[in-house]
Amino acid sequence: MTDANLTSWIDVPAGHDFPLANLPFGVFSTADRDARPGMRLGDHVIDLSALHAADLLDGLGLSVDVLSAPVLNPLMKLGKPTTVALRERVQALFASDSAELRDRPDLHVSCLVPAPSVTMHMPVEVGDYTDFYSSEDHARNVGKMFRDPENALLPNWKHMPVGYHGRASSIVVSGTPIRRPMGQTRPNDDQPPVFGPSRLLDFELEMAFVTFDGKPLGERITTAEAEDYIFGLVLFNDWSARDIQKWEYVPLGPFLGKNFGSSISPWIVTLEALDHLRVAGPQQDPKVLDYLKYEGNSHYDVPLEVEIVPEGAASGQIVCRSNFRHMYWNMRQQLAHHTVNGCNLRAGDMMASGTISGPEKGSFGSMLEISWRGTTPVAMPDGSERKFIQDGDSVVMRAPYFGAVTTTVLSAKK
Ligand code: MN
């Protein structure tokens, strides 16, 4: 656990996303050196390989190879006790009362890299990616629009955190553009399908957690054990082509309407750093099966917002203000459900929450809901309006402690 008010001898302005109490993990490169693991503190990136070279990480069982790797997977393979000890050591080194590194200015240039000068990379190689569907308001909104307003939730929804297996290789880091997908759609229900660029490109506001190695195939992880297998979280934009999705999804679920890309924020915020934000979850009714039971503060109070910035505009329009606490199913239940059949996990697997919508208009986490299937467009500052996302738009998702995931949409390659 971390004191949320911890201060550093590095100046970090109040309200900054990356105070000493946070210290998220990521992978960065500089003009003179390839991608390697780092941690973020204020406006600096801490070079973990440089701390190691200066013998400041002794006794943690970390090799130079692990701290010079282009992804965090080798570090995460060492398990939670190691990543927790590493974060605590770095926290101690940078705490206000610690002179060990502060009084060695000769080391500061190598250990502390100005954040604006680095390029961020995918922090992990994602082996498998699962997307859940765990916000009740989102599931209800979609059920109302596409099925039956009286029976918006399908019969299984309150009994298990439903999800599907998505594509890992097309998950990209913030700043990587996404190209509007081509595909097959059926704009008119009484006409044959057509081929062309998706006309209903959408974002989904989500968060995703990254796992450590799990148990061997055939064994399951309980809700009580789940935290031991969760490294941390990122903001996650699950890009969705609604027209492709609508025509293809029966009977086997999402496919080409989803797998052309998902975007994540670059810094993985550890579960430990979020501890002070824990809050109670909703009362789950009907009662869940025993393997899904979880006592305690299962949710996190993380305010989330989404902004659409048109091409060339300095600022855009905030179209959503939501909160990670608006989930019905929590991460421990998702992980217990994912492994209840013996499914294994590997370090770097990513599990996204599903679109995080709140109860009110203004807190809906996709344009599908915000524009209510295109019937209520959103006005933009430049006088244009949006039902879905246009070419050249940038979609920015932000949260305190997480920074942002920003993605610009390129026109389709016809
Ligand atoms: Mn999704």
mmCIF file of C-alpha atoms and ligand atoms in Angstrom:
data_model
loop_
_atom_site.group_PDB
_atom_site.id
_atom_site.type_symbol
_atom_site.label_atom_id
_atom_site.label_comp_id
_atom_site.label_asym_id
_atom_site.label_seq_id
_atom_site.Cartn_x
_atom_site.Cartn_y
_atom_site.Cartn_z
ATOM 1 C CA MET A 1 0.000 0.000 0.000
ATOM 2 C CA THR A 2 1.173 3.535 -0.749
ATOM 3 C CA ASP A 3 0.646 6.803 1.057
ATOM 4 C CA ALA A 4 -1.171 8.938 -1.538
ATOM 5 C CA ASN A 5 0.490 12.090 -0.142
ATOM 6 C CA LEU A 6 4.078 10.878 -0.505
ATOM 7 C CA THR A 7 6.359 13.672 -1.757
ATOM 8 C CA SER A 8 9.573 13.585 -3.773
ATOM 9 C CA TRP A 9 12.763 15.653 -4.062
ATOM 10 C CA ILE A 10 11.792 15.844 -7.753
ATOM 11 C CA ASP A 11 9.329 18.688 -8.181
ATOM 12 C CA VAL A 12 5.889 17.320 -9.096
ATOM 13 C CA PRO A 13 3.142 19.958 -9.388
ATOM 14 C CA ALA A 14 0.006 19.352 -7.306
ATOM 15 C CA GLY A 15 -2.677 17.494 -9.218
ATOM 16 C CA HIS A 16 -0.159 15.969 -11.648
ATOM 17 C CA ASP A 17 -1.167 12.577 -13.085
ATOM 18 C CA PHE A 18 2.138 11.033 -12.008
ATOM 19 C CA PRO A 19 3.016 11.843 -8.377
ATOM 20 C CA LEU A 20 5.428 9.661 -6.411
ATOM 21 C CA ALA A 21 2.444 7.732 -5.049
ATOM 22 C CA ASN A 22 1.657 6.542 -8.574
ATOM 23 C CA LEU A 23 4.905 5.458 -10.290
ATOM 24 C CA PRO A 24 3.446 3.552 -13.241
ATOM 25 C CA PHE A 25 5.510 1.280 -15.495
ATOM 26 C CA GLY A 26 6.020 1.773 -19.233
ATOM 27 C CA VAL A 27 8.459 1.289 -22.095
ATOM 28 C CA PHE A 28 10.236 4.274 -23.649
ATOM 29 C CA SER A 29 13.032 5.051 -26.073
ATOM 30 C CA THR A 30 15.288 8.070 -26.480
ATOM 31 C CA ALA A 31 17.125 9.473 -29.488
ATOM 32 C CA ASP A 32 20.270 7.628 -28.436
ATOM 33 C CA ARG A 33 18.865 4.337 -27.158
ATOM 34 C CA ASP A 34 16.250 1.672 -27.959
ATOM 35 C CA ALA A 35 13.076 0.896 -26.046
ATOM 36 C CA ARG A 36 13.477 -0.135 -22.405
ATOM 37 C CA PRO A 37 11.421 -0.182 -19.195
ATOM 38 C CA GLY A 38 10.853 2.998 -17.261
ATOM 39 C CA MET A 39 8.651 4.495 -14.603
ATOM 40 C CA ARG A 40 6.951 7.857 -14.715
ATOM 41 C CA LEU A 41 7.429 10.515 -12.043
ATOM 42 C CA GLY A 42 6.062 13.993 -12.731
ATOM 43 C CA ASP A 43 7.590 15.292 -15.945
ATOM 44 C CA HIS A 44 10.391 12.732 -15.903
ATOM 45 C CA VAL A 45 10.828 9.143 -16.962
ATOM 46 C CA ILE A 46 12.962 7.074 -14.619
ATOM 47 C CA ASP A 47 15.330 4.829 -16.569
ATOM 48 C CA LEU A 48 15.306 1.537 -14.657
ATOM 49 C CA SER A 49 18.358 0.183 -16.470
ATOM 50 C CA ALA A 50 20.313 3.282 -15.402
ATOM 51 C CA LEU A 51 19.267 2.804 -11.767
ATOM 52 C CA HIS A 52 20.418 -0.802 -12.083
ATOM 53 C CA ALA A 53 23.751 0.222 -13.622
ATOM 54 C CA ALA A 54 24.276 2.590 -10.676
ATOM 55 C CA ASP A 55 23.739 -0.348 -8.272
ATOM 56 C CA LEU A 56 20.643 1.307 -6.844
ATOM 57 C CA LEU A 57 18.414 -1.739 -7.407
ATOM 58 C CA ASP A 58 20.651 -4.313 -5.732
ATOM 59 C CA GLY A 59 19.041 -7.169 -3.857
ATOM 60 C CA LEU A 60 15.872 -7.292 -5.963
ATOM 61 C CA GLY A 61 17.001 -10.171 -8.168
ATOM 62 C CA LEU A 62 16.773 -8.084 -11.342
ATOM 63 C CA SER A 63 19.114 -8.623 -14.290
ATOM 64 C CA VAL A 64 20.264 -6.040 -16.794
ATOM 65 C CA ASP A 65 18.482 -8.079 -19.503
ATOM 66 C CA VAL A 66 15.088 -7.726 -17.807
ATOM 67 C CA LEU A 67 15.582 -3.973 -17.362
ATOM 68 C CA SER A 68 16.775 -3.439 -20.941
ATOM 69 C CA ALA A 69 14.059 -5.493 -22.644
ATOM 70 C CA PRO A 70 11.790 -3.759 -25.178
ATOM 71 C CA VAL A 71 8.662 -4.882 -23.264
ATOM 72 C CA LEU A 72 7.766 -5.421 -19.610
ATOM 73 C CA ASN A 73 6.937 -9.130 -20.034
ATOM 74 C CA PRO A 74 10.324 -10.437 -18.755
ATOM 75 C CA LEU A 75 9.960 -8.242 -15.643
ATOM 76 C CA MET A 76 6.368 -9.359 -15.129
ATOM 77 C CA LYS A 77 7.429 -13.006 -15.506
ATOM 78 C CA LEU A 78 9.234 -12.556 -12.174
ATOM 79 C CA GLY A 79 5.834 -12.102 -10.524
ATOM 80 C CA LYS A 80 4.098 -9.643 -8.283
ATOM 81 C CA PRO A 81 6.459 -9.769 -5.285
ATOM 82 C CA THR A 82 9.286 -8.565 -7.567
ATOM 83 C CA THR A 83 7.379 -5.754 -9.302
ATOM 84 C CA VAL A 84 5.996 -4.556 -5.952
ATOM 85 C CA ALA A 85 9.473 -4.571 -4.381
ATOM 86 C CA LEU A 86 10.915 -2.710 -7.393
ATOM 87 C CA ARG A 87 8.229 -0.026 -7.237
ATOM 88 C CA GLU A 88 8.732 0.369 -3.483
ATOM 89 C CA ARG A 89 12.498 0.681 -3.926
ATOM 90 C CA VAL A 90 12.119 3.370 -6.581
ATOM 91 C CA GLN A 91 9.546 5.130 -4.419
ATOM 92 C CA ALA A 92 11.998 5.135 -1.517
ATOM 93 C CA LEU A 93 14.858 6.433 -3.709
ATOM 94 C CA PHE A 94 12.814 9.423 -4.832
ATOM 95 C CA ALA A 95 11.097 10.201 -1.510
ATOM 96 C CA SER A 96 11.765 13.660 -0.073
ATOM 97 C CA ASP A 97 13.842 12.331 2.791
ATOM 98 C CA SER A 98 16.111 10.122 0.686
ATOM 99 C CA ALA A 99 19.580 11.469 -0.153
ATOM 100 C CA GLU A 100 21.007 8.353 -1.853
ATOM 101 C CA LEU A 101 20.248 9.471 -5.416
ATOM 102 C CA ARG A 102 19.360 13.100 -4.734
ATOM 103 C CA ASP A 103 22.925 13.843 -3.649
ATOM 104 C CA ARG A 104 24.454 12.113 -6.689
ATOM 105 C CA PRO A 105 23.796 14.739 -9.415
ATOM 106 C CA ASP A 106 26.260 12.891 -11.667
ATOM 107 C CA LEU A 107 23.631 10.137 -11.982
ATOM 108 C CA HIS A 108 20.659 12.373 -12.668
ATOM 109 C CA VAL A 109 21.206 12.733 -16.420
ATOM 110 C CA SER A 110 21.159 8.968 -17.017
ATOM 111 C CA CYS A 111 18.459 8.069 -14.477
ATOM 112 C CA LEU A 112 15.995 10.916 -15.106
ATOM 113 C CA VAL A 113 14.914 11.553 -18.676
ATOM 114 C CA PRO A 114 12.650 14.550 -19.468
ATOM 115 C CA ALA A 115 9.270 13.075 -20.451
ATOM 116 C CA PRO A 116 8.767 15.321 -23.531
ATOM 117 C CA SER A 117 11.971 13.904 -25.059
ATOM 118 C CA VAL A 118 10.947 10.226 -25.033
ATOM 119 C CA THR A 119 8.908 8.083 -27.388
ATOM 120 C CA MET A 120 6.504 5.707 -25.669
ATOM 121 C CA HIS A 121 5.997 2.137 -26.913
ATOM 122 C CA MET A 122 3.624 -0.747 -26.275
ATOM 123 C CA PRO A 123 4.485 -1.557 -22.641
ATOM 124 C CA VAL A 124 3.804 -5.277 -22.996
ATOM 125 C CA GLU A 125 3.624 -7.857 -25.729
ATOM 126 C CA VAL A 126 -0.032 -8.821 -25.402
ATOM 127 C CA GLY A 127 -0.415 -12.578 -25.718
ATOM 128 C CA ASP A 128 -4.164 -12.795 -25.374
ATOM 129 C CA TYR A 129 -6.810 -10.129 -25.162
ATOM 130 C CA THR A 130 -10.307 -10.503 -23.725
ATOM 131 C CA ASP A 131 -13.008 -7.859 -23.796
ATOM 132 C CA PHE A 132 -15.714 -8.042 -21.155
ATOM 133 C CA TYR A 133 -19.103 -6.338 -21.263
ATOM 134 C CA SER A 134 -19.417 -5.405 -17.616
ATOM 135 C CA SER A 135 -21.163 -2.025 -17.386
ATOM 136 C CA GLU A 136 -24.868 -2.486 -16.773
ATOM 137 C CA ASP A 137 -25.783 0.923 -18.180
ATOM 138 C CA HIS A 138 -23.913 0.193 -21.406
ATOM 139 C CA ALA A 139 -25.430 -3.282 -21.764
ATOM 140 C CA ARG A 140 -28.907 -1.862 -21.112
ATOM 141 C CA ASN A 141 -28.452 0.976 -23.616
ATOM 142 C CA VAL A 142 -27.307 -1.414 -26.337
ATOM 143 C CA GLY A 143 -30.070 -3.892 -25.476
ATOM 144 C CA LYS A 144 -32.684 -1.140 -25.702
ATOM 145 C CA MET A 145 -31.410 0.046 -29.066
ATOM 146 C CA PHE A 146 -30.951 -3.312 -30.768
ATOM 147 C CA ARG A 147 -33.272 -5.726 -29.023
ATOM 148 C CA ASP A 148 -36.155 -5.218 -26.651
ATOM 149 C CA PRO A 149 -36.442 -2.120 -24.400
ATOM 150 C CA GLU A 150 -38.436 -4.230 -21.921
ATOM 151 C CA ASN A 151 -35.797 -6.982 -21.783
ATOM 152 C CA ALA A 152 -32.622 -5.046 -22.476
ATOM 153 C CA LEU A 153 -30.333 -7.455 -20.604
ATOM 154 C CA LEU A 154 -29.952 -11.001 -21.888
ATOM 155 C CA PRO A 155 -30.797 -13.733 -19.326
ATOM 156 C CA ASN A 156 -27.147 -14.578 -18.559
ATOM 157 C CA TRP A 157 -25.934 -11.007 -18.028
ATOM 158 C CA LYS A 158 -26.413 -10.731 -14.244
ATOM 159 C CA HIS A 159 -25.126 -14.249 -13.641
ATOM 160 C CA MET A 160 -21.674 -13.954 -15.221
ATOM 161 C CA PRO A 161 -19.294 -11.337 -16.608
ATOM 162 C CA VAL A 162 -19.735 -12.114 -20.309
ATOM 163 C CA GLY A 163 -16.854 -11.452 -22.679
ATOM 164 C CA TYR A 164 -15.216 -12.501 -25.934
ATOM 165 C CA HIS A 165 -11.688 -13.172 -27.104
ATOM 166 C CA GLY A 166 -10.355 -10.316 -29.181
ATOM 167 C CA ARG A 167 -7.230 -9.810 -31.248
ATOM 168 C CA ALA A 168 -4.035 -9.047 -29.329
ATOM 169 C CA SER A 169 -1.769 -8.074 -32.235
ATOM 170 C CA SER A 170 -3.768 -4.980 -33.213
ATOM 171 C CA ILE A 171 -3.589 -3.341 -29.783
ATOM 172 C CA VAL A 172 -1.466 -0.212 -30.210
ATOM 173 C CA VAL A 173 -0.089 2.475 -27.932
ATOM 174 C CA SER A 174 -1.411 6.034 -27.687
ATOM 175 C CA GLY A 175 -0.279 8.190 -30.605
ATOM 176 C CA THR A 176 -0.527 5.385 -33.176
ATOM 177 C CA PRO A 177 -3.110 6.321 -35.832
ATOM 178 C CA ILE A 178 -5.979 3.958 -36.640
ATOM 179 C CA ARG A 179 -7.175 3.553 -40.206
ATOM 180 C CA ARG A 180 -10.909 3.501 -40.877
ATOM 181 C CA PRO A 181 -11.663 -0.119 -41.743
ATOM 182 C CA MET A 182 -13.083 -1.394 -45.005
ATOM 183 C CA GLY A 183 -15.680 -4.091 -44.722
ATOM 184 C CA GLN A 184 -18.953 -5.686 -45.527
ATOM 185 C CA THR A 185 -22.117 -4.036 -44.233
ATOM 186 C CA ARG A 186 -25.812 -4.127 -44.969
ATOM 187 C CA PRO A 187 -27.114 -0.536 -44.743
ATOM 188 C CA ASN A 188 -30.640 -1.594 -45.799
ATOM 189 C CA ASP A 189 -32.212 -4.656 -44.240
ATOM 190 C CA ASP A 190 -34.095 -5.473 -47.441
ATOM 191 C CA GLN A 191 -31.078 -5.080 -49.754
ATOM 192 C CA PRO A 192 -27.976 -7.218 -50.313
ATOM 193 C CA PRO A 193 -24.786 -6.320 -48.386
ATOM 194 C CA VAL A 194 -22.241 -3.851 -49.771
ATOM 195 C CA PHE A 195 -18.460 -3.404 -49.457
ATOM 196 C CA GLY A 196 -16.803 -0.114 -48.516
ATOM 197 C CA PRO A 197 -15.350 2.018 -45.720
ATOM 198 C CA SER A 198 -17.163 1.717 -42.392
ATOM 199 C CA ARG A 199 -19.512 4.669 -42.027
ATOM 200 C CA LEU A 200 -20.166 4.167 -38.312
ATOM 201 C CA LEU A 201 -16.715 4.256 -36.706
ATOM 202 C CA ASP A 202 -16.934 4.500 -32.925
ATOM 203 C CA PHE A 203 -14.818 4.454 -29.775
ATOM 204 C CA GLU A 204 -15.531 2.514 -26.600
ATOM 205 C CA LEU A 205 -14.305 4.038 -23.337
ATOM 206 C CA GLU A 206 -12.799 1.169 -21.352
ATOM 207 C CA MET A 207 -10.073 0.305 -18.896
ATOM 208 C CA ALA A 208 -7.982 -2.838 -19.181
ATOM 209 C CA PHE A 209 -5.940 -4.788 -16.673
ATOM 210 C CA VAL A 210 -2.713 -6.593 -17.462
ATOM 211 C CA THR A 211 -2.024 -9.958 -15.860
ATOM 212 C CA PHE A 212 0.976 -11.807 -14.491
ATOM 213 C CA ASP A 213 1.471 -15.481 -15.336
ATOM 214 C CA GLY A 214 -1.491 -17.397 -13.940
ATOM 215 C CA LYS A 215 -1.781 -20.937 -12.692
ATOM 216 C CA PRO A 216 -1.108 -24.008 -14.874
ATOM 217 C CA LEU A 217 -3.740 -24.936 -17.440
ATOM 218 C CA GLY A 218 -6.616 -26.716 -15.705
ATOM 219 C CA GLU A 219 -6.431 -24.748 -12.456
ATOM 220 C CA ARG A 220 -8.526 -21.781 -11.514
ATOM 221 C CA ILE A 221 -7.970 -18.480 -9.745
ATOM 222 C CA THR A 222 -10.453 -17.443 -7.061
ATOM 223 C CA THR A 223 -11.764 -13.934 -6.519
ATOM 224 C CA ALA A 224 -9.722 -13.818 -3.292
ATOM 225 C CA GLU A 225 -6.520 -14.674 -5.195
ATOM 226 C CA ALA A 226 -7.210 -12.506 -8.225
ATOM 227 C CA GLU A 227 -5.252 -9.430 -7.108
ATOM 228 C CA ASP A 228 -2.061 -11.492 -6.941
ATOM 229 C CA TYR A 229 -2.358 -11.973 -10.709
ATOM 230 C CA ILE A 230 -3.164 -8.386 -11.715
ATOM 231 C CA PHE A 231 -0.189 -6.127 -12.506
ATOM 232 C CA GLY A 232 -2.010 -2.907 -13.306
ATOM 233 C CA LEU A 233 -4.336 -0.979 -15.575
ATOM 234 C CA VAL A 234 -4.378 1.223 -18.658
ATOM 235 C CA LEU A 235 -7.005 3.307 -20.441
ATOM 236 C CA PHE A 236 -8.359 1.313 -23.359
ATOM 237 C CA ASN A 237 -10.147 2.515 -26.486
ATOM 238 C CA ASP A 238 -11.892 -0.435 -28.110
ATOM 239 C CA TRP A 239 -12.381 0.913 -31.652
ATOM 240 C CA SER A 240 -15.598 -0.397 -33.139
ATOM 241 C CA ALA A 241 -17.099 -0.270 -36.627
ATOM 242 C CA ARG A 242 -20.786 -0.424 -35.755
ATOM 243 C CA ASP A 243 -22.051 -1.159 -39.270
ATOM 244 C CA ILE A 244 -19.602 -4.034 -39.799
ATOM 245 C CA GLN A 245 -20.328 -5.303 -36.281
ATOM 246 C CA LYS A 246 -24.102 -5.228 -36.747
ATOM 247 C CA TRP A 247 -24.052 -7.338 -39.909
ATOM 248 C CA GLU A 248 -21.424 -9.889 -38.834
ATOM 249 C CA TYR A 249 -21.995 -10.538 -35.134
ATOM 250 C CA VAL A 250 -24.669 -13.243 -35.256
ATOM 251 C CA PRO A 251 -24.044 -15.990 -34.258
ATOM 252 C CA LEU A 252 -20.377 -15.926 -33.215
ATOM 253 C CA GLY A 253 -19.944 -12.384 -31.905
ATOM 254 C CA PRO A 254 -17.511 -9.527 -32.629
ATOM 255 C CA PHE A 255 -14.922 -10.070 -35.375
ATOM 256 C CA LEU A 256 -13.845 -7.601 -38.105
ATOM 257 C CA GLY A 257 -15.891 -4.784 -36.581
ATOM 258 C CA LYS A 258 -13.422 -4.866 -33.661
ATOM 259 C CA ASN A 259 -10.078 -6.425 -34.571
ATOM 260 C CA PHE A 260 -8.735 -3.615 -36.778
ATOM 261 C CA GLY A 261 -7.420 -1.845 -33.696
ATOM 262 C CA SER A 262 -7.596 -0.975 -30.008
ATOM 263 C CA SER A 263 -5.574 1.806 -28.361
ATOM 264 C CA ILE A 264 -4.067 1.960 -24.871
ATOM 265 C CA SER A 265 -2.472 4.614 -22.679
ATOM 266 C CA PRO A 266 1.293 4.028 -22.352
ATOM 267 C CA TRP A 267 1.693 3.858 -18.560
ATOM 268 C CA ILE A 268 0.523 0.785 -16.618
ATOM 269 C CA VAL A 269 -0.762 2.023 -13.267
ATOM 270 C CA THR A 270 -0.260 -0.703 -10.671
ATOM 271 C CA LEU A 271 -3.103 -2.059 -8.602
ATOM 272 C CA GLU A 272 -1.166 -0.975 -5.494
ATOM 273 C CA ALA A 273 -1.089 2.663 -6.698
ATOM 274 C CA LEU A 274 -4.875 2.640 -6.999
ATOM 275 C CA ASP A 275 -5.487 1.271 -3.520
ATOM 276 C CA HIS A 276 -6.548 4.620 -2.027
ATOM 277 C CA LEU A 277 -9.235 4.954 -4.715
ATOM 278 C CA ARG A 278 -11.075 1.764 -3.773
ATOM 279 C CA VAL A 279 -14.827 2.052 -3.252
ATOM 280 C CA ALA A 280 -17.690 -0.376 -2.801
ATOM 281 C CA GLY A 281 -19.314 -1.853 -5.884
ATOM 282 C CA PRO A 282 -23.034 -2.119 -6.616
ATOM 283 C CA GLN A 283 -25.300 -4.510 -4.765
ATOM 284 C CA GLN A 284 -25.461 -7.495 -7.100
ATOM 285 C CA ASP A 285 -28.962 -8.859 -7.437
ATOM 286 C CA PRO A 286 -29.628 -11.722 -8.080
ATOM 287 C CA LYS A 287 -26.936 -13.200 -5.827
ATOM 288 C CA VAL A 288 -23.980 -14.505 -7.774
ATOM 289 C CA LEU A 289 -22.751 -18.102 -7.703
ATOM 290 C CA ASP A 290 -20.182 -18.854 -5.005
ATOM 291 C CA TYR A 291 -17.170 -18.737 -7.337
ATOM 292 C CA LEU A 292 -18.028 -15.115 -8.197
ATOM 293 C CA LYS A 293 -18.537 -13.899 -4.633
ATOM 294 C CA TYR A 294 -16.243 -11.118 -3.482
ATOM 295 C CA GLU A 295 -16.338 -9.210 -0.199
ATOM 296 C CA GLY A 296 -14.734 -5.821 0.193
ATOM 297 C CA ASN A 297 -14.228 -2.657 -1.814
ATOM 298 C CA SER A 298 -14.123 -4.091 -5.302
ATOM 299 C CA HIS A 299 -14.331 -0.910 -7.389
ATOM 300 C CA TYR A 300 -12.142 2.150 -8.096
ATOM 301 C CA ASP A 301 -13.176 5.787 -8.182
ATOM 302 C CA VAL A 302 -11.396 6.844 -11.377
ATOM 303 C CA PRO A 303 -13.096 9.689 -13.282
ATOM 304 C CA LEU A 304 -12.859 9.235 -17.051
ATOM 305 C CA GLU A 305 -13.462 11.623 -19.933
ATOM 306 C CA VAL A 306 -13.505 11.449 -23.713
ATOM 307 C CA GLU A 307 -12.807 14.374 -26.040
ATOM 308 C CA ILE A 308 -13.211 14.486 -29.820
ATOM 309 C CA VAL A 309 -10.760 16.906 -31.446
ATOM 310 C CA PRO A 310 -11.464 17.657 -35.136
ATOM 311 C CA GLU A 311 -8.518 17.747 -37.565
ATOM 312 C CA GLY A 312 -6.488 20.944 -37.146
ATOM 313 C CA ALA A 313 -8.419 22.148 -34.086
ATOM 314 C CA ALA A 314 -6.531 23.104 -30.941
ATOM 315 C CA SER A 315 -9.245 21.717 -28.718
ATOM 316 C CA GLY A 316 -12.412 19.763 -29.181
ATOM 317 C CA GLN A 317 -15.558 18.742 -27.413
ATOM 318 C CA ILE A 318 -15.786 16.594 -24.291
ATOM 319 C CA VAL A 319 -18.485 14.096 -25.197
ATOM 320 C CA CYS A 320 -18.384 11.841 -22.133
ATOM 321 C CA ARG A 321 -17.650 12.053 -18.422
ATOM 322 C CA SER A 322 -17.848 8.646 -16.798
ATOM 323 C CA ASN A 323 -16.155 6.762 -13.960
ATOM 324 C CA PHE A 324 -14.554 3.320 -13.597
ATOM 325 C CA ARG A 325 -16.756 2.771 -10.548
ATOM 326 C CA HIS A 326 -19.794 2.459 -12.853
ATOM 327 C CA MET A 327 -19.052 -1.232 -13.372
ATOM 328 C CA TYR A 328 -21.372 -4.046 -12.407
ATOM 329 C CA TRP A 329 -18.769 -6.831 -12.469
ATOM 330 C CA ASN A 330 -15.366 -6.165 -10.914
ATOM 331 C CA MET A 331 -11.918 -7.307 -12.055
ATOM 332 C CA ARG A 332 -11.666 -10.106 -9.482
ATOM 333 C CA GLN A 333 -14.934 -11.560 -10.699
ATOM 334 C CA GLN A 334 -13.815 -11.195 -14.312
ATOM 335 C CA LEU A 335 -10.552 -13.015 -13.600
ATOM 336 C CA ALA A 336 -12.228 -15.766 -11.559
ATOM 337 C CA HIS A 337 -14.776 -16.274 -14.313
ATOM 338 C CA HIS A 338 -12.099 -16.269 -17.021
ATOM 339 C CA THR A 339 -10.173 -19.066 -15.297
ATOM 340 C CA VAL A 340 -13.053 -21.043 -13.774
ATOM 341 C CA ASN A 341 -12.901 -23.581 -16.604
ATOM 342 C CA GLY A 342 -9.137 -23.997 -16.185
ATOM 343 C CA CYS A 343 -8.145 -21.407 -18.784
ATOM 344 C CA ASN A 344 -4.600 -20.235 -18.065
ATOM 345 C CA LEU A 345 -3.142 -16.712 -18.099
ATOM 346 C CA ARG A 346 0.205 -15.448 -19.265
ATOM 347 C CA ALA A 347 2.165 -12.359 -18.271
ATOM 348 C CA GLY A 348 1.008 -9.574 -20.564
ATOM 349 C CA ASP A 349 -2.527 -10.805 -21.177
ATOM 350 C CA MET A 350 -4.942 -7.901 -21.364
ATOM 351 C CA MET A 351 -8.525 -7.921 -20.078
ATOM 352 C CA ALA A 352 -10.670 -4.942 -20.976
ATOM 353 C CA SER A 353 -13.694 -3.899 -18.970
ATOM 354 C CA GLY A 354 -16.213 -3.317 -21.713
ATOM 355 C CA THR A 355 -17.594 0.150 -22.416
ATOM 356 C CA ILE A 356 -17.905 2.106 -19.175
ATOM 357 C CA SER A 357 -21.180 4.017 -19.282
ATOM 358 C CA GLY A 358 -22.743 5.753 -16.326
ATOM 359 C CA PRO A 359 -26.462 6.103 -15.671
ATOM 360 C CA GLU A 360 -26.995 9.597 -17.094
ATOM 361 C CA LYS A 361 -26.734 11.021 -20.563
ATOM 362 C CA GLY A 362 -23.334 12.678 -20.677
ATOM 363 C CA SER A 363 -21.734 9.640 -19.065
ATOM 364 C CA PHE A 364 -22.218 7.217 -21.954
ATOM 365 C CA GLY A 365 -18.967 5.650 -23.167
ATOM 366 C CA SER A 366 -19.545 5.297 -26.927
ATOM 367 C CA MET A 367 -20.933 7.448 -29.750
ATOM 368 C CA LEU A 368 -23.475 4.704 -30.382
ATOM 369 C CA GLU A 369 -25.052 5.639 -27.044
ATOM 370 C CA ILE A 370 -24.154 9.350 -27.013
ATOM 371 C CA SER A 371 -25.817 9.935 -30.393
ATOM 372 C CA TRP A 372 -28.379 7.204 -29.674
ATOM 373 C CA ARG A 373 -27.656 5.356 -32.937
ATOM 374 C CA GLY A 374 -27.125 8.619 -34.786
ATOM 375 C CA THR A 375 -30.438 10.222 -33.830
ATOM 376 C CA THR A 376 -29.006 12.883 -31.470
ATOM 377 C CA PRO A 377 -25.773 14.341 -32.919
ATOM 378 C CA VAL A 378 -23.226 16.174 -30.769
ATOM 379 C CA ALA A 379 -22.330 19.800 -31.656
ATOM 380 C CA MET A 380 -18.612 20.513 -32.048
ATOM 381 C CA PRO A 381 -16.946 23.876 -31.290
ATOM 382 C CA ASP A 382 -16.235 24.432 -35.017
ATOM 383 C CA GLY A 383 -19.943 24.251 -35.873
ATOM 384 C CA SER A 384 -19.834 20.709 -37.260
ATOM 385 C CA GLU A 385 -21.612 17.831 -35.588
ATOM 386 C CA ARG A 386 -20.774 14.218 -34.840
ATOM 387 C CA LYS A 387 -22.889 11.097 -34.796
ATOM 388 C CA PHE A 388 -19.829 8.895 -35.126
ATOM 389 C CA ILE A 389 -16.088 9.535 -35.648
ATOM 390 C CA GLN A 390 -14.898 11.267 -38.825
ATOM 391 C CA ASP A 391 -11.591 10.975 -40.687
ATOM 392 C CA GLY A 392 -8.995 13.288 -39.152
ATOM 393 C CA ASP A 393 -10.683 13.323 -35.749
ATOM 394 C CA SER A 394 -8.561 12.565 -32.724
ATOM 395 C CA VAL A 395 -10.211 10.784 -29.824
ATOM 396 C CA VAL A 396 -8.622 11.487 -26.448
ATOM 397 C CA MET A 397 -9.480 9.517 -23.306
ATOM 398 C CA ARG A 398 -8.134 10.837 -20.018
ATOM 399 C CA ALA A 399 -8.093 9.925 -16.360
ATOM 400 C CA PRO A 400 -6.179 11.176 -13.335
ATOM 401 C CA TYR A 401 -3.189 8.856 -12.628
ATOM 402 C CA PHE A 402 -3.378 7.449 -16.179
ATOM 403 C CA GLY A 403 -2.653 10.366 -18.487
ATOM 404 C CA ALA A 404 -4.277 9.882 -21.860
ATOM 405 C CA VAL A 405 -4.758 7.646 -24.836
ATOM 406 C CA THR A 406 -4.928 9.728 -28.025
ATOM 407 C CA THR A 407 -5.680 8.279 -31.443
ATOM 408 C CA THR A 408 -6.160 9.997 -34.798
ATOM 409 C CA VAL A 409 -8.370 8.357 -37.409
ATOM 410 C CA LEU A 410 -6.982 8.064 -40.939
ATOM 411 C CA SER A 411 -9.177 7.719 -44.001
ATOM 412 C CA ALA A 412 -9.852 4.225 -45.326
ATOM 413 C CA LYS A 413 -7.482 2.608 -47.824
ATOM 414 C CA LYS A 414 -9.914 1.792 -50.593
HETATM 415 MN MN MN B 1 -15.595 -3.236 -26.053
#
